[in-house]
């Protein structure tokens, strides 16, 4: 997935009200842009840090651009725009990169399912039956460690999705939690017990019910994003 048109560069002044960020472009222009991330972006955002953003010429938009990529204090790149994850994963699925899920005959997105009125990110149809795949974007890293964690903030919605996957698995339907790691320098992923113990417990319970857990890393620059490798999932505890 290439960024088109090319991203513009700036520095972060501040992020506030969750979805807003003030930046200064390399040309000295001061802008308020959209921050498309519902998480805390813990250990990622830093005032004065480098940012890359897409600019919109749509007169109907209230904000002139969207924050897409940032640089952590440790020099790692991370994708701010969580909405990119599903597009990346669809690209990877269709290209056969996620080998564990190869062989499907049809791919559907945002399919209604479950006991709690949910929508699954992907339903993959195989000759032997469907697989339901939930995608989460991971950006929480730690200084001196190549292990990322999810979530970076309490997520009741994320726990709900795990319960739904567990229900499917109990009924003999293939269910997959897929972590798309949008942070460079990472080799493995773990549940962030210290941030959301309920989510971590729900993940372990889902695994005990038969839910598959996969993690894939992204080759990320300010020019493109490509899912390129499988990562280890570490449960601990």
mmCIF file of N, CA and C in Angstrom, residues 53-168:
data_model
loop_
_atom_site.group_PDB
_atom_site.id
_atom_site.type_symbol
_atom_site.label_atom_id
_atom_site.label_comp_id
_atom_site.label_asym_id
_atom_site.label_seq_id
_atom_site.Cartn_x
_atom_site.Cartn_y
_atom_site.Cartn_z
ATOM 1 N N UNK A 53 1.839 13.321 7.158
ATOM 2 C CA UNK A 53 0.389 13.430 7.059
ATOM 3 C C UNK A 53 -0.050 13.505 5.606
ATOM 4 N N UNK A 54 -1.296 13.083 5.371
ATOM 5 C CA UNK A 54 -1.903 13.214 4.044
ATOM 6 C C UNK A 54 -2.759 14.471 4.042
ATOM 7 N N UNK A 55 -2.699 15.189 2.952
ATOM 8 C CA UNK A 55 -3.463 16.432 2.844
ATOM 9 C C UNK A 55 -4.696 16.207 1.967
ATOM 10 N N UNK A 56 -5.800 16.797 2.379
ATOM 11 C CA UNK A 56 -7.046 16.680 1.625
ATOM 12 C C UNK A 56 -7.415 18.024 1.013
ATOM 13 N N UNK A 57 -7.870 17.957 -0.226
ATOM 14 C CA UNK A 57 -8.359 19.163 -0.900
ATOM 15 C C UNK A 57 -9.880 19.207 -0.955
ATOM 16 N N UNK A 58 -10.509 18.316 -0.194
ATOM 17 C CA UNK A 58 -11.970 18.245 -0.174
ATOM 18 C C UNK A 58 -12.527 19.440 0.604
ATOM 19 N N UNK A 59 -13.254 20.336 -0.046
ATOM 20 C CA UNK A 59 -13.771 21.529 0.643
ATOM 21 C C UNK A 59 -14.807 21.200 1.716
ATOM 22 N N UNK A 60 -15.363 19.986 1.675
ATOM 23 C CA UNK A 60 -16.366 19.595 2.660
ATOM 24 C C UNK A 60 -15.738 19.127 3.974
ATOM 25 N N UNK A 61 -14.446 18.845 3.944
ATOM 26 C CA UNK A 61 -13.782 18.397 5.166
ATOM 27 C C UNK A 61 -13.476 19.573 6.080
ATOM 28 N N UNK A 62 -13.660 19.361 7.380
ATOM 29 C CA UNK A 62 -13.387 20.428 8.337
ATOM 30 C C UNK A 62 -11.892 20.608 8.553
ATOM 31 N N UNK A 63 -11.132 19.506 8.454
ATOM 32 C CA UNK A 63 -9.696 19.555 8.703
ATOM 33 C C UNK A 63 -8.933 19.293 7.410
ATOM 34 N N UNK A 64 -7.775 19.935 7.245
ATOM 35 C CA UNK A 64 -7.066 19.871 5.959
ATOM 36 C C UNK A 64 -6.237 18.617 5.735
ATOM 37 N N UNK A 65 -6.099 17.774 6.753
ATOM 38 C CA UNK A 65 -5.247 16.611 6.570
ATOM 39 C C UNK A 65 -5.454 15.559 7.636
ATOM 40 N N UNK A 66 -4.742 14.428 7.463
ATOM 41 C CA UNK A 66 -4.836 13.294 8.376
ATOM 42 C C UNK A 66 -3.438 12.834 8.757
ATOM 43 N N UNK A 67 -3.210 12.667 10.039
ATOM 44 C CA UNK A 67 -1.928 12.163 10.537
ATOM 45 C C UNK A 67 -1.844 10.679 10.206
ATOM 46 N N UNK A 68 -0.828 10.290 9.441
ATOM 47 C CA UNK A 68 -0.702 8.909 8.984
ATOM 48 C C UNK A 68 0.419 8.138 9.688
ATOM 49 N N UNK A 69 1.595 8.743 9.778
ATOM 50 C CA UNK A 69 2.778 8.055 10.311
ATOM 51 C C UNK A 69 3.496 8.974 11.283
ATOM 52 N N UNK A 70 4.077 8.392 12.314
ATOM 53 C CA UNK A 70 4.861 9.157 13.273
ATOM 54 C C UNK A 70 6.144 8.429 13.616
ATOM 55 N N UNK A 71 7.002 9.119 14.355
ATOM 56 C CA UNK A 71 8.256 8.526 14.819
ATOM 57 C C UNK A 71 8.290 8.569 16.338
ATOM 58 N N UNK A 72 8.592 7.436 16.970
ATOM 59 C CA UNK A 72 8.642 7.361 18.425
ATOM 60 C C UNK A 72 9.928 7.997 18.936
ATOM 61 N N UNK A 73 10.023 8.240 20.246
ATOM 62 C CA UNK A 73 11.266 8.780 20.802
ATOM 63 C C UNK A 73 12.468 7.869 20.554
ATOM 64 N N UNK A 74 12.217 6.560 20.324
ATOM 65 C CA UNK A 74 13.298 5.608 20.074
ATOM 66 C C UNK A 74 13.648 5.502 18.587
ATOM 67 N N UNK A 75 12.973 6.298 17.754
ATOM 68 C CA UNK A 75 13.273 6.287 16.331
ATOM 69 C C UNK A 75 12.506 5.262 15.525
ATOM 70 N N UNK A 76 11.539 4.594 16.137
ATOM 71 C CA UNK A 76 10.700 3.652 15.400
ATOM 72 C C UNK A 76 9.582 4.400 14.680
ATOM 73 N N UNK A 77 9.191 3.886 13.539
ATOM 74 C CA UNK A 77 8.042 4.440 12.839
ATOM 75 C C UNK A 77 6.792 3.675 13.238
ATOM 76 N N UNK A 78 5.676 4.380 13.343
ATOM 77 C CA UNK A 78 4.407 3.735 13.659
ATOM 78 C C UNK A 78 3.307 4.360 12.814
ATOM 79 N N UNK A 79 2.300 3.554 12.505
ATOM 80 C CA UNK A 79 1.156 4.044 11.736
ATOM 81 C C UNK A 79 0.095 4.555 12.696
ATOM 82 N N UNK A 80 -0.241 5.806 12.587
ATOM 83 C CA UNK A 80 -1.257 6.422 13.436
ATOM 84 C C UNK A 80 -2.657 6.001 12.998
ATOM 85 N N UNK A 81 -2.854 5.918 11.704
ATOM 86 C CA UNK A 81 -4.181 5.697 11.127
ATOM 87 C C UNK A 81 -4.584 4.227 11.242
ATOM 88 N N UNK A 82 -5.346 3.896 12.277
ATOM 89 C CA UNK A 82 -5.746 2.501 12.493
ATOM 90 C C UNK A 82 -6.637 1.983 11.368
ATOM 91 N N UNK A 83 -7.270 2.883 10.636
ATOM 92 C CA UNK A 83 -8.106 2.471 9.519
ATOM 93 C C UNK A 83 -7.325 1.832 8.383
ATOM 94 N N UNK A 84 -6.008 2.010 8.382
ATOM 95 C CA UNK A 84 -5.180 1.414 7.334
ATOM 96 C C UNK A 84 -5.028 -0.095 7.516
ATOM 97 N N UNK A 85 -5.177 -0.583 8.745
ATOM 98 C CA UNK A 85 -4.868 -1.984 9.042
ATOM 99 C C UNK A 85 -5.693 -2.949 8.204
ATOM 100 N N UNK A 86 -6.995 -2.722 8.102
ATOM 101 C CA UNK A 86 -7.836 -3.655 7.360
ATOM 102 C C UNK A 86 -7.498 -3.680 5.871
ATOM 103 N N UNK A 87 -7.169 -2.526 5.315
ATOM 104 C CA UNK A 87 -6.753 -2.491 3.920
ATOM 105 C C UNK A 87 -5.453 -3.239 3.699
ATOM 106 N N UNK A 88 -4.522 -3.071 4.629
ATOM 107 C CA UNK A 88 -3.252 -3.794 4.560
ATOM 108 C C UNK A 88 -3.470 -5.297 4.616
ATOM 109 N N UNK A 89 -4.308 -5.719 5.557
ATOM 110 C CA UNK A 89 -4.557 -7.149 5.719
ATOM 111 C C UNK A 89 -5.277 -7.717 4.499
ATOM 112 N N UNK A 90 -6.219 -6.973 3.934
ATOM 113 C CA UNK A 90 -6.884 -7.470 2.729
ATOM 114 C C UNK A 90 -5.873 -7.657 1.598
ATOM 115 N N UNK A 91 -4.980 -6.682 1.423
ATOM 116 C CA UNK A 91 -3.921 -6.816 0.420
ATOM 117 C C UNK A 91 -3.117 -8.086 0.652
ATOM 118 N N UNK A 92 -2.729 -8.302 1.911
ATOM 119 C CA UNK A 92 -1.901 -9.456 2.252
ATOM 120 C C UNK A 92 -2.650 -10.768 2.047
ATOM 121 N N UNK A 93 -3.935 -10.787 2.396
ATOM 122 C CA UNK A 93 -4.736 -11.994 2.197
ATOM 123 C C UNK A 93 -4.830 -12.341 0.714
ATOM 124 N N UNK A 94 -5.112 -11.353 -0.099
ATOM 125 C CA UNK A 94 -5.280 -11.603 -1.533
ATOM 126 C C UNK A 94 -3.955 -11.974 -2.199
ATOM 127 N N UNK A 95 -2.838 -11.501 -1.619
ATOM 128 C CA UNK A 95 -1.517 -11.817 -2.172
ATOM 129 C C UNK A 95 -0.961 -13.134 -1.634
ATOM 130 N N UNK A 96 -1.656 -13.752 -0.684
ATOM 131 C CA UNK A 96 -1.195 -15.016 -0.127
ATOM 132 C C UNK A 96 -0.091 -14.886 0.895
ATOM 133 N N UNK A 97 0.111 -13.684 1.425
ATOM 134 C CA UNK A 97 1.181 -13.462 2.407
ATOM 135 C C UNK A 97 0.863 -14.135 3.734
ATOM 136 N N UNK A 98 -0.396 -14.099 4.135
ATOM 137 C CA UNK A 98 -0.803 -14.715 5.402
ATOM 138 C C UNK A 98 -1.135 -16.172 5.098
ATOM 139 N N UNK A 99 -0.103 -16.991 5.109
ATOM 140 C CA UNK A 99 -0.209 -18.358 4.588
ATOM 141 C C UNK A 99 -1.204 -19.209 5.358
ATOM 142 N N UNK A 100 -1.387 -18.925 6.637
ATOM 143 C CA UNK A 100 -2.320 -19.706 7.451
ATOM 144 C C UNK A 100 -3.762 -19.572 6.963
ATOM 145 N N UNK A 101 -4.031 -18.519 6.199
ATOM 146 C CA UNK A 101 -5.398 -18.258 5.743
ATOM 147 C C UNK A 101 -5.554 -18.410 4.231
ATOM 148 N N UNK A 102 -4.566 -18.973 3.575
ATOM 149 C CA UNK A 102 -4.656 -19.166 2.126
ATOM 150 C C UNK A 102 -5.734 -20.184 1.758
ATOM 151 N N UNK A 103 -6.215 -20.089 0.520
ATOM 152 C CA UNK A 103 -7.147 -21.080 -0.001
ATOM 153 C C UNK A 103 -8.609 -20.675 0.017
ATOM 154 N N UNK A 104 -8.920 -19.461 0.451
ATOM 155 C CA UNK A 104 -10.328 -19.045 0.488
ATOM 156 C C UNK A 104 -10.836 -18.775 -0.926
ATOM 157 N N UNK A 105 -12.120 -18.958 -1.101
ATOM 158 C CA UNK A 105 -12.756 -18.727 -2.404
ATOM 159 C C UNK A 105 -13.470 -17.382 -2.482
ATOM 160 N N UNK A 106 -13.761 -16.804 -1.328
ATOM 161 C CA UNK A 106 -14.431 -15.506 -1.293
ATOM 162 C C UNK A 106 -14.048 -14.771 -0.022
ATOM 163 N N UNK A 107 -13.899 -13.452 -0.141
ATOM 164 C CA UNK A 107 -13.572 -12.593 0.999
ATOM 165 C C UNK A 107 -14.666 -11.547 1.137
ATOM 166 N N UNK A 108 -15.214 -11.437 2.329
ATOM 167 C CA UNK A 108 -16.224 -10.421 2.607
ATOM 168 C C UNK A 108 -15.783 -9.603 3.816
ATOM 169 N N UNK A 109 -16.075 -8.301 3.778
ATOM 170 C CA UNK A 109 -15.693 -7.409 4.875
ATOM 171 C C UNK A 109 -16.924 -6.916 5.617
ATOM 172 N N UNK A 110 -16.717 -6.663 6.920
ATOM 173 C CA UNK A 110 -17.756 -6.070 7.765
ATOM 174 C C UNK A 110 -19.059 -6.860 7.708
ATOM 175 N N UNK A 111 -18.959 -8.142 8.004
ATOM 176 C CA UNK A 111 -20.116 -9.032 7.982
ATOM 177 C C UNK A 111 -20.738 -9.103 9.374
ATOM 178 N N UNK A 112 -22.047 -8.931 9.457
ATOM 179 C CA UNK A 112 -22.743 -9.035 10.744
ATOM 180 C C UNK A 112 -22.688 -10.480 11.237
ATOM 181 N N UNK A 113 -22.472 -10.633 12.561
ATOM 182 C CA UNK A 113 -22.401 -11.976 13.134
ATOM 183 C C UNK A 113 -22.499 -11.877 14.646
ATOM 184 N N UNK A 114 -22.561 -13.031 15.292
ATOM 185 C CA UNK A 114 -22.371 -13.099 16.729
ATOM 186 C C UNK A 114 -23.611 -12.900 17.565
ATOM 187 N N UNK A 115 -23.410 -13.063 18.873
ATOM 188 C CA UNK A 115 -24.481 -12.971 19.858
ATOM 189 C C UNK A 115 -24.619 -11.575 20.456
ATOM 190 N N UNK A 116 -23.658 -10.673 20.126
ATOM 191 C CA UNK A 116 -23.673 -9.329 20.695
ATOM 192 C C UNK A 116 -23.744 -8.259 19.601
ATOM 193 N N UNK A 117 -24.389 -8.607 18.489
ATOM 194 C CA UNK A 117 -24.611 -7.659 17.379
ATOM 195 C C UNK A 117 -23.307 -7.031 16.897
ATOM 196 N N UNK A 118 -22.362 -7.874 16.533
ATOM 197 C CA UNK A 118 -21.048 -7.415 16.097
ATOM 198 C C UNK A 118 -20.911 -7.481 14.585
ATOM 199 N N UNK A 119 -19.807 -6.925 14.109
ATOM 200 C CA UNK A 119 -19.416 -7.071 12.712
ATOM 201 C C UNK A 119 -17.971 -7.559 12.684
ATOM 202 N N UNK A 120 -17.726 -8.596 11.903
ATOM 203 C CA UNK A 120 -16.380 -9.141 11.793
ATOM 204 C C UNK A 120 -15.637 -8.413 10.682
ATOM 205 N N UNK A 121 -14.343 -8.204 10.850
ATOM 206 C CA UNK A 121 -13.568 -7.499 9.826
ATOM 207 C C UNK A 121 -13.551 -8.265 8.508
ATOM 208 N N UNK A 122 -13.307 -9.586 8.590
ATOM 209 C CA UNK A 122 -13.279 -10.402 7.378
ATOM 210 C C UNK A 122 -13.973 -11.737 7.622
ATOM 211 N N UNK A 123 -14.788 -12.142 6.663
ATOM 212 C CA UNK A 123 -15.243 -13.523 6.615
ATOM 213 C C UNK A 123 -14.666 -14.138 5.353
ATOM 214 N N UNK A 124 -13.899 -15.184 5.541
ATOM 215 C CA UNK A 124 -13.281 -15.885 4.426
ATOM 216 C C UNK A 124 -14.027 -17.195 4.216
ATOM 217 N N UNK A 125 -14.473 -17.426 3.003
ATOM 218 C CA UNK A 125 -15.204 -18.653 2.701
ATOM 219 C C UNK A 125 -14.276 -19.669 2.045
ATOM 220 N N UNK A 126 -14.283 -20.874 2.583
ATOM 221 C CA UNK A 126 -13.492 -21.996 2.077
ATOM 222 C C UNK A 126 -14.447 -23.121 1.690
ATOM 223 N N UNK A 127 -13.979 -24.075 0.880
ATOM 224 C CA UNK A 127 -14.833 -25.225 0.561
ATOM 225 C C UNK A 127 -15.324 -25.970 1.800
ATOM 226 N N UNK A 128 -14.525 -25.932 2.872
ATOM 227 C CA UNK A 128 -14.888 -26.650 4.096
ATOM 228 C C UNK A 128 -15.692 -25.803 5.075
ATOM 229 N N UNK A 129 -15.927 -24.523 4.739
ATOM 230 C CA UNK A 129 -16.675 -23.650 5.639
ATOM 231 C C UNK A 129 -15.989 -22.312 5.830
ATOM 232 N N UNK A 130 -16.605 -21.384 6.586
ATOM 233 C CA UNK A 130 -16.061 -20.038 6.736
ATOM 234 C C UNK A 130 -15.021 -19.922 7.850
ATOM 235 N N UNK A 131 -14.242 -18.860 7.757
ATOM 236 C CA UNK A 131 -13.360 -18.442 8.848
ATOM 237 C C UNK A 131 -13.651 -16.977 9.127
ATOM 238 N N UNK A 132 -13.749 -16.634 10.391
ATOM 239 C CA UNK A 132 -14.021 -15.263 10.813
ATOM 240 C C UNK A 132 -12.739 -14.669 11.378
ATOM 241 N N UNK A 133 -12.340 -13.516 10.831
ATOM 242 C CA UNK A 133 -11.048 -12.924 11.169
ATOM 243 C C UNK A 133 -11.244 -11.509 11.698
ATOM 244 N N UNK A 134 -10.823 -11.284 12.931
ATOM 245 C CA UNK A 134 -10.861 -9.960 13.559
ATOM 246 C C UNK A 134 -9.451 -9.378 13.544
ATOM 247 N N UNK A 135 -9.317 -8.116 13.102
ATOM 248 C CA UNK A 135 -8.012 -7.467 12.963
ATOM 249 C C UNK A 135 -7.867 -6.360 14.000
ATOM 250 N N UNK A 136 -6.705 -6.307 14.642
ATOM 251 C CA UNK A 136 -6.377 -5.211 15.549
ATOM 252 C C UNK A 136 -5.024 -4.624 15.157
ATOM 253 N N UNK A 137 -4.942 -3.296 15.172
ATOM 254 C CA UNK A 137 -3.700 -2.597 14.858
ATOM 255 C C UNK A 137 -2.891 -2.391 16.138
ATOM 256 N N UNK A 138 -1.627 -2.782 16.111
ATOM 257 C CA UNK A 138 -0.759 -2.731 17.294
ATOM 258 C C UNK A 138 0.337 -1.694 17.090
ATOM 259 N N UNK A 139 0.468 -0.762 18.039
ATOM 260 C CA UNK A 139 1.538 0.242 17.967
ATOM 261 C C UNK A 139 2.259 0.441 19.294
ATOM 262 N N UNK A 140 1.897 -0.324 20.322
ATOM 263 C CA UNK A 140 2.499 -0.118 21.642
ATOM 264 C C UNK A 140 3.805 -0.890 21.755
ATOM 265 N N UNK A 141 4.905 -0.158 21.809
ATOM 266 C CA UNK A 141 6.218 -0.754 22.004
ATOM 267 C C UNK A 141 6.864 -0.224 23.266
ATOM 268 N N UNK A 142 8.006 -0.794 23.606
ATOM 269 C CA UNK A 142 8.702 -0.423 24.834
ATOM 270 C C UNK A 142 10.183 -0.238 24.536
ATOM 271 N N UNK A 143 10.781 0.755 25.170
ATOM 272 C CA UNK A 143 12.187 1.067 24.955
ATOM 273 C C UNK A 143 13.051 -0.147 25.285
ATOM 274 N N UNK A 144 13.914 -0.525 24.366
ATOM 275 C CA UNK A 144 14.829 -1.632 24.609
ATOM 276 C C UNK A 144 14.239 -3.005 24.401
ATOM 277 N N UNK A 145 13.007 -3.087 23.912
ATOM 278 C CA UNK A 145 12.348 -4.377 23.714
ATOM 279 C C UNK A 145 11.815 -4.489 22.288
ATOM 280 N N UNK A 146 11.884 -5.696 21.733
ATOM 281 C CA UNK A 146 11.322 -5.946 20.400
ATOM 282 C C UNK A 146 9.956 -6.613 20.491
ATOM 283 N N UNK A 147 9.355 -6.595 21.688
ATOM 284 C CA UNK A 147 8.033 -7.180 21.902
ATOM 285 C C UNK A 147 7.006 -6.060 22.038
ATOM 286 N N UNK A 148 6.015 -6.046 21.167
ATOM 287 C CA UNK A 148 4.923 -5.073 21.246
ATOM 288 C C UNK A 148 3.784 -5.658 22.067
ATOM 289 N N UNK A 149 2.819 -4.808 22.438
ATOM 290 C CA UNK A 149 1.696 -5.272 23.258
ATOM 291 C C UNK A 149 0.400 -4.637 22.777
ATOM 292 N N UNK A 150 -0.694 -5.315 23.068
ATOM 293 C CA UNK A 150 -2.034 -4.808 22.756
ATOM 294 C C UNK A 150 -2.954 -5.148 23.916
ATOM 295 N N UNK A 151 -3.840 -4.215 24.299
ATOM 296 C CA UNK A 151 -4.079 -2.884 23.741
ATOM 297 C C UNK A 151 -3.226 -1.824 24.436
ATOM 298 N N UNK A 152 -3.307 -0.579 23.933
ATOM 299 C CA UNK A 152 -2.602 0.526 24.592
ATOM 300 C C UNK A 152 -3.538 1.346 25.470
ATOM 301 N N UNK A 153 -4.800 0.919 25.555
ATOM 302 C CA UNK A 153 -5.799 1.535 26.434
ATOM 303 C C UNK A 153 -6.892 0.497 26.667
ATOM 304 N N UNK A 154 -7.663 0.679 27.713
ATOM 305 C CA UNK A 154 -8.741 -0.271 28.006
ATOM 306 C C UNK A 154 -9.713 -0.314 26.829
ATOM 307 N N UNK A 155 -10.065 -1.518 26.390
ATOM 308 C CA UNK A 155 -10.955 -1.674 25.239
ATOM 309 C C UNK A 155 -12.037 -2.711 25.509
ATOM 310 N N UNK A 156 -13.179 -2.246 25.949
ATOM 311 C CA UNK A 156 -14.310 -3.153 26.151
ATOM 312 C C UNK A 156 -14.776 -3.735 24.820
ATOM 313 N N UNK A 157 -14.670 -2.943 23.776
ATOM 314 C CA UNK A 157 -15.066 -3.421 22.445
ATOM 315 C C UNK A 157 -14.165 -4.576 22.001
ATOM 316 N N UNK A 158 -12.870 -4.447 22.286
ATOM 317 C CA UNK A 158 -11.951 -5.516 21.925
ATOM 318 C C UNK A 158 -12.259 -6.805 22.654
ATOM 319 N N UNK A 159 -12.605 -6.701 23.940
ATOM 320 C CA UNK A 159 -12.972 -7.887 24.718
ATOM 321 C C UNK A 159 -14.256 -8.510 24.178
ATOM 322 N N UNK A 160 -15.188 -7.658 23.771
ATOM 323 C CA UNK A 160 -16.435 -8.152 23.170
ATOM 324 C C UNK A 160 -16.140 -8.971 21.922
ATOM 325 N N UNK A 161 -15.236 -8.480 21.082
ATOM 326 C CA UNK A 161 -14.891 -9.211 19.865
ATOM 327 C C UNK A 161 -14.285 -10.569 20.194
ATOM 328 N N UNK A 162 -13.484 -10.635 21.238
ATOM 329 C CA UNK A 162 -12.902 -11.916 21.639
ATOM 330 C C UNK A 162 -13.977 -12.882 22.128
ATOM 331 N N UNK A 163 -14.960 -12.368 22.851
ATOM 332 C CA UNK A 163 -16.065 -13.232 23.294
ATOM 333 C C UNK A 163 -16.818 -13.797 22.088
ATOM 334 N N UNK A 164 -17.034 -12.945 21.096
ATOM 335 C CA UNK A 164 -17.736 -13.390 19.896
ATOM 336 C C UNK A 164 -16.938 -14.480 19.172
ATOM 337 N N UNK A 165 -15.632 -14.279 19.063
ATOM 338 C CA UNK A 165 -14.792 -15.289 18.419
ATOM 339 C C UNK A 165 -14.822 -16.598 19.198
ATOM 340 N N UNK A 166 -14.802 -16.491 20.525
ATOM 341 C CA UNK A 166 -14.833 -17.694 21.364
ATOM 342 C C UNK A 166 -16.130 -18.473 21.154
ATOM 343 N N UNK A 167 -17.250 -17.757 21.027
ATOM 344 C CA UNK A 167 -18.537 -18.422 20.766
ATOM 345 C C UNK A 167 -18.476 -19.201 19.451
ATOM 346 N N UNK A 168 -17.888 -18.594 18.432
ATOM 347 C CA UNK A 168 -17.764 -19.273 17.147
ATOM 348 C C UNK A 168 -16.926 -20.538 17.280
#
